[in-house]
C-alpha atoms as one frame of an Amber mdcrd trajectory, in Angstrom:
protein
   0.000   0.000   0.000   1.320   3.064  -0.890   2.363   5.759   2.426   0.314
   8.798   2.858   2.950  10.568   4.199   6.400  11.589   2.607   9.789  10.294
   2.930  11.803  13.390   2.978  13.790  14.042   6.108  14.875  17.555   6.484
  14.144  18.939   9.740  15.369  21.664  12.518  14.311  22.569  15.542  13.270
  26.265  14.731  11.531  24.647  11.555   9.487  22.944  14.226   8.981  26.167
  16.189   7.661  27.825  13.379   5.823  25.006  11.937   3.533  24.940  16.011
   3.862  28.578  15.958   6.408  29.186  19.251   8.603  31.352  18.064   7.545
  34.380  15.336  10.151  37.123  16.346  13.288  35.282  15.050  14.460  36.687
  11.588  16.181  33.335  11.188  12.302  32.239  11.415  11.113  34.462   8.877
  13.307  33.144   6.333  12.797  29.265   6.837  11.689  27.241   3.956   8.357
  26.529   3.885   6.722  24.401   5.421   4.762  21.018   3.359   2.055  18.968
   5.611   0.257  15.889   3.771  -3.521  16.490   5.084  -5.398  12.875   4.919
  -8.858  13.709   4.625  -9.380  10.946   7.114  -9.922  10.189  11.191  -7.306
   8.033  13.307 -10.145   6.702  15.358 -12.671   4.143  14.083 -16.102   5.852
  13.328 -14.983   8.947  13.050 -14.710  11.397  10.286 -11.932  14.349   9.982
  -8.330  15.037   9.232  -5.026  13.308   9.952  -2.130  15.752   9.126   1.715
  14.660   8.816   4.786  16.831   8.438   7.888  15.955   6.084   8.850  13.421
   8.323   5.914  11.350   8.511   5.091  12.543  11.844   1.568  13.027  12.902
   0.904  17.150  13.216  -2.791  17.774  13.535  -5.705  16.137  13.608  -9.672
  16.245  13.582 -11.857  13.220  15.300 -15.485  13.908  14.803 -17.899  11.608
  15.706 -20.638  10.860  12.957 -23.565  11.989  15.410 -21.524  14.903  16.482
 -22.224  18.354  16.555 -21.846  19.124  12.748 -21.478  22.724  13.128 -18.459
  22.967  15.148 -14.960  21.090  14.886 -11.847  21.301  16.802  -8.495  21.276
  15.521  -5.811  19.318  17.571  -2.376  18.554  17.666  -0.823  14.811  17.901
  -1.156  14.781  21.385  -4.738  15.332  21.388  -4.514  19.204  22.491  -7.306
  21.433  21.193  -5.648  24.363  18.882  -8.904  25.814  17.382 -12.357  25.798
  17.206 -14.382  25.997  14.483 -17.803  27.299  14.639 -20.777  28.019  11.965
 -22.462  31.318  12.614 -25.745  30.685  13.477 -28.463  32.168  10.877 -25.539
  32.333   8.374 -27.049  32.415   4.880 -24.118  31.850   2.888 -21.763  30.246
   4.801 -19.757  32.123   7.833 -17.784  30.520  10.156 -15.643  31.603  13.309
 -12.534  30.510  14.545 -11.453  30.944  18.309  -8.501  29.605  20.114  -8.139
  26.478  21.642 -12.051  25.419  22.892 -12.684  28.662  23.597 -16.279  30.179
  21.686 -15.891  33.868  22.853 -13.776  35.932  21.160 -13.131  34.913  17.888
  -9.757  34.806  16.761 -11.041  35.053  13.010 -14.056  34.781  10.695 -14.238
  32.939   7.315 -16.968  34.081   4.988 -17.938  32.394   1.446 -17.213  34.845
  -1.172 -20.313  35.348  -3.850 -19.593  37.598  -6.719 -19.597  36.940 -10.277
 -17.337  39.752 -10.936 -14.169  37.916  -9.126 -14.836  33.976  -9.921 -11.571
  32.944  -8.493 -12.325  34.168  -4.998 -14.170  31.471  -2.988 -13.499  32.848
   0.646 -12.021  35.911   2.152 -11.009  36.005   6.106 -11.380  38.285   8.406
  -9.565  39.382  11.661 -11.900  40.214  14.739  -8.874  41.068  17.334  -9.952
  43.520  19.465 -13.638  43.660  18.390 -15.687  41.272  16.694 -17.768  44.169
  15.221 -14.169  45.792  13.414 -13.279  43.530  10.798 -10.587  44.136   8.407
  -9.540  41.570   5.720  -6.236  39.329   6.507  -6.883  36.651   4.143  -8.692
  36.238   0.341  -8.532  32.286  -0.945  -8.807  31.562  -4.315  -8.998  28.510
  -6.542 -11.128  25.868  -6.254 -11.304  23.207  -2.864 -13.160  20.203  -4.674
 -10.083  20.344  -7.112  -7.596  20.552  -4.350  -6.210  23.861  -6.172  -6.080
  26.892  -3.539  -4.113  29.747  -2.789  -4.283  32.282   0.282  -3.138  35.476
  -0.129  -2.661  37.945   2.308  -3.403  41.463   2.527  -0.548  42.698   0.477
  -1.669  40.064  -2.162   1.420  37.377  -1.090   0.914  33.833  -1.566   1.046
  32.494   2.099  -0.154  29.198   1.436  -1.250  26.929  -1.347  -3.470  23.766
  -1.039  -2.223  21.053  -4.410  -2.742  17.666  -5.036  -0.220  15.167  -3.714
   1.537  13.933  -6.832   1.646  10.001  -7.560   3.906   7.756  -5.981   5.146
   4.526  -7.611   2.641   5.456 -10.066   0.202   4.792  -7.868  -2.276   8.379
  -8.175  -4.238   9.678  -4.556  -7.357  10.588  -4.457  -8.842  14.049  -3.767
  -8.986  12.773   0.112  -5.110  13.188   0.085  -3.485  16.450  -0.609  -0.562
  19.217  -0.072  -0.693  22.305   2.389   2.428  24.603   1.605   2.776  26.828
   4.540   4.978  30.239   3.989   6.359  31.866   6.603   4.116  34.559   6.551
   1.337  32.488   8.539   1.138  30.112  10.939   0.285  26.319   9.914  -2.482
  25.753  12.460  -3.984  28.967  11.209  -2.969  27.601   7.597  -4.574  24.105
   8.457  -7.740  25.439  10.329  -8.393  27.586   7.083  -8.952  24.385   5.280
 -10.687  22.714   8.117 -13.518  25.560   7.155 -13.250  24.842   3.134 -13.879
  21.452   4.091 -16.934  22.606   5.970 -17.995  25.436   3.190 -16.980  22.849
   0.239 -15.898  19.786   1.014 -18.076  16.595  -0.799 -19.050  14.724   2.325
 -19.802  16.449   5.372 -18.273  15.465   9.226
């Protein structure tokens, strides 16, 4: 059976800093490589839908356990060890799709929103995300995704239109092709990979085929 997760060992320990988000000051930090997670559209634990995330090692990152008779409007983001990183919440009476993001399992004070983009004029745009630090009712934009998430083909940009992270298909290995449930998340940088990784957490909600 072919691995889900890569083979490629190249590690440090401020690449692992950066890649759990400990340690944003360094400039050494700000110019690491970036980093590449395999995201397994797919729960550890039996009867359970969600995510299983590894890093270039093959080790286990992040993951999402959700029950099948869970609450399907809220999922929490964890790390290996089983420690909630985010929560992800629908807005309730959302129309087109809204979701909030707090720390940890924490649902006051969102850290950010996520809103489904409509408008015909911009086609590419499928999401655009919002900072509510300091006041929920002051929004300014941090993030605009385009692509498409069925395809496995996103981008994030940030406000000074950089690419700060990119969601691709995972190519083939031995020939052997994966399916759209196993795929890429290319973390610059510029933004944190459990904000990168609870970003697609919410496409998965907004777009994703099946839902948890």
């Amino acid at each position: 059976m072919t691995k889900v997760h890569p083979k490629v060992v190249t590690s440090s320990s401020s690449h692992q800093q950066r890649l759990f988000g400990e340690s944003e000051t360094s400039n050494a930090d700000r110019n690491l490589n970036p980093v590449v997670l395999t995201v397994w559209k797919k729960s550890l634990l039996f009867s359970c839908d969600g995510f299983t995330v590894y890093d270039s090692n093959g080790n286990l990152v992040f993951r999402v356990d959700n029950y099948a008779a869970g609450n399907k409007s809220e999922v929490v983001l964890m790390d290996a060890s089983g420690r909630s990183l985010l929560t992800v919440r629908r807005k309730r009476a959302s129309i087109t799709g809204n979701w909030l993001v707090y720390d940890g399992e924490t649902t006051v004070n969102p850290r950010f929103s996520v809103a489904k983009h409509v408008n015909f004029m911009n086609a590419k745009s499928i999401a655009h995300v919002s900072s509510t630090a300091g006041s929920p009712k002051k929004k300014s934009v941090a993030y605009e995704i385009e692509g498409s998430y069925a395809q496995r083909c996103c981008v994030v940009y940030d406000d000074k239109r950089r690419s700060v992270a990119e969601i691709k298909r995972k190519e083939a290995v031995g020939g052997v092709a994966f399916g759209g449930d196993v795929f890429r998340l290319v973390v610059q940088p510029e933004i944190d990979s459990t904000v990168a990784m609870g970003l697609v957490v919410v496409l998965d909600r907004m777009f994703g085929f099946r839902s948890n």
